[in-house]
PDB file of C-alpha atoms in Angstrom:
ATOM      1  CA  MET H  10      31.990  -2.097 -23.612  1.00  0.00           C
ATOM      2  CA  ILE H  11      32.725  -3.761 -20.288  1.00  0.00           C
ATOM      3  CA  ILE H  12      29.950  -4.813 -17.918  1.00  0.00           C
ATOM      4  CA  VAL H  13      30.484  -5.741 -14.276  1.00  0.00           C
ATOM      5  CA  ARG H  14      28.441  -8.815 -13.362  1.00  0.00           C
ATOM      6  CA  GLU H  15      28.861 -10.787 -10.177  1.00  0.00           C
ATOM      7  CA  GLU H  16      32.202  -9.096  -9.623  1.00  0.00           C
ATOM      8  CA  LYS H  17      33.602 -10.377 -12.925  1.00  0.00           C
ATOM      9  CA  LEU H  18      34.488  -8.249 -15.895  1.00  0.00           C
ATOM     10  CA  VAL H  19      32.652  -9.455 -18.982  1.00  0.00           C
ATOM     11  CA  GLU H  20      33.138  -7.987 -22.424  1.00  0.00           C
ATOM     12  CA  LYS H  21      29.908  -7.396 -24.297  1.00  0.00           C
ATOM     13  CA  LYS H  22      30.421  -7.348 -28.038  1.00  0.00           C
ATOM     14  CA  GLU H  23      27.663  -9.430 -29.591  1.00  0.00           C
ATOM     15  CA  HIS H  24      24.665  -7.128 -28.857  1.00  0.00           C
ATOM     16  CA  PRO H  25      25.813  -3.563 -28.138  1.00  0.00           C
ATOM     17  CA  LEU H  26      22.272  -2.100 -28.308  1.00  0.00           C
ATOM     18  CA  ILE H  27      20.751  -4.273 -25.587  1.00  0.00           C
ATOM     19  CA  VAL H  28      20.310  -2.361 -22.355  1.00  0.00           C
ATOM     20  CA  SER H  29      18.983  -3.239 -18.920  1.00  0.00           C
ATOM     21  CA  VAL H  30      15.286  -3.249 -18.061  1.00  0.00           C
ATOM     22  CA  SER H  31      13.453  -0.002 -17.391  1.00  0.00           C
ATOM     23  CA  PRO H  32      13.266   2.471 -15.707  1.00  0.00           C
ATOM     24  CA  HIS H  33      16.248   4.303 -17.108  1.00  0.00           C
ATOM     25  CA  VAL H  34      15.419   7.768 -15.826  1.00  0.00           C
ATOM     26  CA  ARG H  35      16.530   8.316 -12.269  1.00  0.00           C
ATOM     27  CA  GLY H  36      15.320  11.038  -9.963  1.00  0.00           C
ATOM     28  CA  GLU H  37      15.441  12.149  -6.365  1.00  0.00           C
ATOM     29  CA  GLU H  38      11.988  10.724  -5.577  1.00  0.00           C
ATOM     30  CA  THR H  39      11.879   7.518  -3.570  1.00  0.00           C
ATOM     31  CA  VAL H  40       8.893   5.242  -3.066  1.00  0.00           C
ATOM     32  CA  SER H  41       8.688   6.296   0.556  1.00  0.00           C
ATOM     33  CA  ARG H  42       8.739   9.978  -0.323  1.00  0.00           C
ATOM     34  CA  ILE H  43       6.013   9.552  -2.938  1.00  0.00           C
ATOM     35  CA  MET H  44       3.783   7.564  -0.563  1.00  0.00           C
ATOM     36  CA  TRP H  45       4.109  10.119   2.225  1.00  0.00           C
ATOM     37  CA  SER H  46       3.452  12.923  -0.276  1.00  0.00           C
ATOM     38  CA  VAL H  47       0.210  11.222  -1.312  1.00  0.00           C
ATOM     39  CA  ASN H  48      -0.714  10.755   2.360  1.00  0.00           C
ATOM     40  CA  LEU H  49      -0.098  14.456   2.926  1.00  0.00           C
ATOM     41  CA  ALA H  50      -2.143  15.345  -0.164  1.00  0.00           C
ATOM     42  CA  LEU H  51      -5.087  13.394   1.285  1.00  0.00           C
ATOM     43  CA  LEU H  52      -4.989  15.357   4.545  1.00  0.00           C
ATOM     44  CA  PRO H  53      -7.450  18.070   3.359  1.00  0.00           C
ATOM     45  CA  VAL H  54      -9.849  15.351   2.203  1.00  0.00           C
ATOM     46  CA  PHE H  55      -9.616  13.678   5.597  1.00  0.00           C
ATOM     47  CA  ILE H  56     -10.219  16.989   7.387  1.00  0.00           C
ATOM     48  CA  MET H  57     -13.343  17.606   5.296  1.00  0.00           C
ATOM     49  CA  SER H  58     -14.588  14.081   5.993  1.00  0.00           C
ATOM     50  CA  VAL H  59     -14.300  14.809   9.713  1.00  0.00           C
ATOM     51  CA  TYR H  60     -16.143  18.088   9.161  1.00  0.00           C
ATOM     52  CA  TYR H  61     -19.010  16.394   7.279  1.00  0.00           C
ATOM     53  CA  PHE H  62     -19.236  13.051   9.090  1.00  0.00           C
ATOM     54  CA  GLY H  63     -17.991  13.939  12.559  1.00  0.00           C
ATOM     55  CA  PRO H  64     -15.588  12.150  14.876  1.00  0.00           C
ATOM     56  CA  ARG H  65     -16.776   8.761  13.667  1.00  0.00           C
ATOM     57  CA  ALA H  66     -14.754   9.365  10.473  1.00  0.00           C
ATOM     58  CA  VAL H  67     -11.605   9.654  12.600  1.00  0.00           C
ATOM     59  CA  TYR H  68     -12.493   6.397  14.342  1.00  0.00           C
ATOM     60  CA  VAL H  69     -13.104   4.410  11.140  1.00  0.00           C
ATOM     61  CA  THR H  70     -10.101   5.826   9.279  1.00  0.00           C
ATOM     62  CA  GLY H  71      -7.805   5.453  12.279  1.00  0.00           C
ATOM     63  CA  LEU H  72      -8.925   1.871  12.759  1.00  0.00           C
ATOM     64  CA  CYS H  73      -8.233   1.092   9.098  1.00  0.00           C
ATOM     65  CA  VAL H  74      -4.797   2.719   9.189  1.00  0.00           C
ATOM     66  CA  LEU H  75      -3.858   0.933  12.401  1.00  0.00           C
ATOM     67  CA  ALA H  76      -5.107  -2.435  11.141  1.00  0.00           C
ATOM     68  CA  CYS H  77      -3.304  -2.059   7.801  1.00  0.00           C
ATOM     69  CA  VAL H  78       0.013  -1.094   9.368  1.00  0.00           C
ATOM     70  CA  LEU H  79      -0.180  -3.797  12.045  1.00  0.00           C
ATOM     71  CA  SER H  80      -1.225  -6.525   9.615  1.00  0.00           C
ATOM     72  CA  GLU H  81       1.611  -5.639   7.236  1.00  0.00           C
ATOM     73  CA  TYR H  82       4.094  -5.605  10.109  1.00  0.00           C
ATOM     74  CA  ALA H  83       2.854  -8.918  11.527  1.00  0.00           C
ATOM     75  CA  PHE H  84       2.759 -10.673   8.150  1.00  0.00           C
ATOM     76  CA  GLN H  85       6.248  -9.529   7.178  1.00  0.00           C
ATOM     77  CA  LYS H  86       7.626 -10.538  10.574  1.00  0.00           C
ATOM     78  CA  TRP H  87       5.893 -13.913  10.302  1.00  0.00           C
ATOM     79  CA  LEU H  88       7.472 -14.571   6.896  1.00  0.00           C
ATOM     80  CA  ARG H  89      10.819 -13.155   8.075  1.00  0.00           C
ATOM     81  CA  ARG H  90      10.778 -10.516   5.349  1.00  0.00           C
ATOM     82  CA  LYS H  91      12.125  -7.012   5.645  1.00  0.00           C
ATOM     83  CA  VAL H  92       9.514  -4.885   7.434  1.00  0.00           C
ATOM     84  CA  THR H  93       8.473  -2.033   5.134  1.00  0.00           C
ATOM     85  CA  ILE H  94       5.839  -0.177   7.139  1.00  0.00           C
ATOM     86  CA  SER H  95       7.959   2.990   7.105  1.00  0.00           C
ATOM     87  CA  ASP H  96       7.426   3.433   3.349  1.00  0.00           C
ATOM     88  CA  GLY H  97       3.877   4.685   3.974  1.00  0.00           C
ATOM     89  CA  SER H  98       2.082   2.331   1.596  1.00  0.00           C
ATOM     90  CA  ALA H  99       0.189   0.484   4.345  1.00  0.00           C
ATOM     91  CA  PHE H 100      -0.737   3.826   5.888  1.00  0.00           C
ATOM     92  CA  LEU H 101      -2.008   5.004   2.506  1.00  0.00           C
ATOM     93  CA  THR H 102      -4.037   1.821   2.010  1.00  0.00           C
ATOM     94  CA  GLY H 103      -5.622   2.275   5.437  1.00  0.00           C
ATOM     95  CA  LEU H 104      -6.346   5.921   4.745  1.00  0.00           C
ATOM     96  CA  LEU H 105      -8.001   5.167   1.397  1.00  0.00           C
ATOM     97  CA  LEU H 106      -9.999   2.269   2.821  1.00  0.00           C
ATOM     98  CA  GLY H 107     -11.094   4.276   5.853  1.00  0.00           C
ATOM     99  CA  MET H 108     -12.304   7.159   3.713  1.00  0.00           C
ATOM    100  CA  ASN H 109     -14.126   4.688   1.481  1.00  0.00           C
ATOM    101  CA  LEU H 110     -16.199   3.116   4.269  1.00  0.00           C
ATOM    102  CA  PRO H 111     -19.349   4.658   5.750  1.00  0.00           C
ATOM    103  CA  PRO H 112     -18.885   6.360   9.127  1.00  0.00           C
ATOM    104  CA  GLY H 113     -21.452   4.195  10.922  1.00  0.00           C
ATOM    105  CA  VAL H 114     -19.786   0.889  10.100  1.00  0.00           C
ATOM    106  CA  PRO H 115     -19.290  -1.643  12.955  1.00  0.00           C
ATOM    107  CA  PHE H 116     -15.708  -1.850  14.242  1.00  0.00           C
ATOM    108  CA  TYR H 117     -14.944  -5.326  12.871  1.00  0.00           C
ATOM    109  CA  ILE H 118     -15.652  -4.422   9.235  1.00  0.00           C
ATOM    110  CA  PRO H 119     -12.683  -2.020   8.864  1.00  0.00           C
ATOM    111  CA  LEU H 120     -10.499  -4.690  10.462  1.00  0.00           C
ATOM    112  CA  VAL H 121     -11.620  -7.347   7.976  1.00  0.00           C
ATOM    113  CA  GLY H 122     -11.229  -4.995   5.021  1.00  0.00           C
ATOM    114  CA  SER H 123      -7.767  -3.938   6.155  1.00  0.00           C
ATOM    115  CA  VAL H 124      -6.511  -7.482   6.615  1.00  0.00           C
ATOM    116  CA  VAL H 125      -7.854  -8.520   3.201  1.00  0.00           C
ATOM    117  CA  ALA H 126      -6.335  -5.419   1.594  1.00  0.00           C
ATOM    118  CA  ILE H 127      -2.878  -5.903   3.068  1.00  0.00           C
ATOM    119  CA  ILE H 128      -2.378  -9.636   3.461  1.00  0.00           C
ATOM    120  CA  ILE H 129      -4.371 -11.104   0.586  1.00  0.00           C
ATOM    121  CA  THR H 130      -4.163  -8.331  -1.990  1.00  0.00           C
ATOM    122  CA  LYS H 131      -0.783  -6.781  -1.281  1.00  0.00           C
ATOM    123  CA  GLN H 132       1.520  -9.222   0.514  1.00  0.00           C
ATOM    124  CA  LEU H 133       0.471 -12.469  -1.171  1.00  0.00           C
ATOM    125  CA  PHE H 134       1.064 -10.867  -4.566  1.00  0.00           C
ATOM    126  CA  GLY H 135       4.598  -9.886  -3.601  1.00  0.00           C
ATOM    127  CA  GLY H 136       4.293  -6.543  -1.866  1.00  0.00           C
ATOM    128  CA  LEU H 137       4.375  -2.969  -3.052  1.00  0.00           C
ATOM    129  CA  GLY H 138       4.422  -2.646  -6.830  1.00  0.00           C
ATOM    130  CA  TYR H 139       3.318  -6.208  -7.551  1.00  0.00           C
ATOM    131  CA  THR H 140      -0.403  -5.931  -6.898  1.00  0.00           C
ATOM    132  CA  ILE H 141      -2.849  -6.404  -9.736  1.00  0.00           C
ATOM    133  CA  PHE H 142      -5.512  -4.146  -8.229  1.00  0.00           C
ATOM    134  CA  ASN H 143      -5.528  -1.391  -5.634  1.00  0.00           C
ATOM    135  CA  PRO H 144      -5.472  -3.115  -2.206  1.00  0.00           C
ATOM    136  CA  ALA H 145      -7.813  -0.571  -0.591  1.00  0.00           C
ATOM    137  CA  LEU H 146     -10.450  -1.093  -3.258  1.00  0.00           C
ATOM    138  CA  ILE H 147     -10.171  -4.873  -3.047  1.00  0.00           C
ATOM    139  CA  GLY H 148     -10.645  -4.582   0.715  1.00  0.00           C
ATOM    140  CA  ARG H 149     -13.700  -2.405   0.114  1.00  0.00           C
ATOM    141  CA  ALA H 150     -15.102  -4.815  -2.486  1.00  0.00           C
ATOM    142  CA  PHE H 151     -14.569  -7.763  -0.140  1.00  0.00           C
ATOM    143  CA  VAL H 152     -16.361  -5.952   2.680  1.00  0.00           C
ATOM    144  CA  LEU H 153     -19.195  -4.970   0.336  1.00  0.00           C
ATOM    145  CA  ILE H 154     -19.666  -8.561  -0.839  1.00  0.00           C
ATOM    146  CA  SER H 155     -19.283 -10.066   2.637  1.00  0.00           C
ATOM    147  CA  PHE H 156     -21.563  -7.582   4.395  1.00  0.00           C
ATOM    148  CA  PRO H 157     -24.150  -6.492   1.790  1.00  0.00           C
ATOM    149  CA  LYS H 158     -26.312  -4.531   4.253  1.00  0.00           C
ATOM    150  CA  LEU H 159     -23.453  -2.116   4.822  1.00  0.00           C
TER     151      LEU H 159
END
């Protein structure tokens, strides 16, 4: 068996059963496609939240989505990392956080929750796929602890 590593051909004879790390199954789904599919799947839930809670639900959710996307963009630019806002994960975090907050919340609370969710929970742990907990729920928990009369 010959393995190409760092543009050198290396013969591998000592351990023929050792393979690379998972995942081994490959498919057509990309991270971006999955994230946008989940965002699309949440559209009926968002429409019903607007039906039940009125236009204030659009305001809170839109503010969360905007704050999440902008904070991810700004933080990645600041650290000179590749900007990944097109993958839909920041949008999804904002959508989940916005639908998790009450409709009558003051405008600064979704901003605080979004920044905590993206910068502290997601980006400081290494980005998408490296978080210990769901960023939207950590943002919600932080807001709940910081503003208990919410």
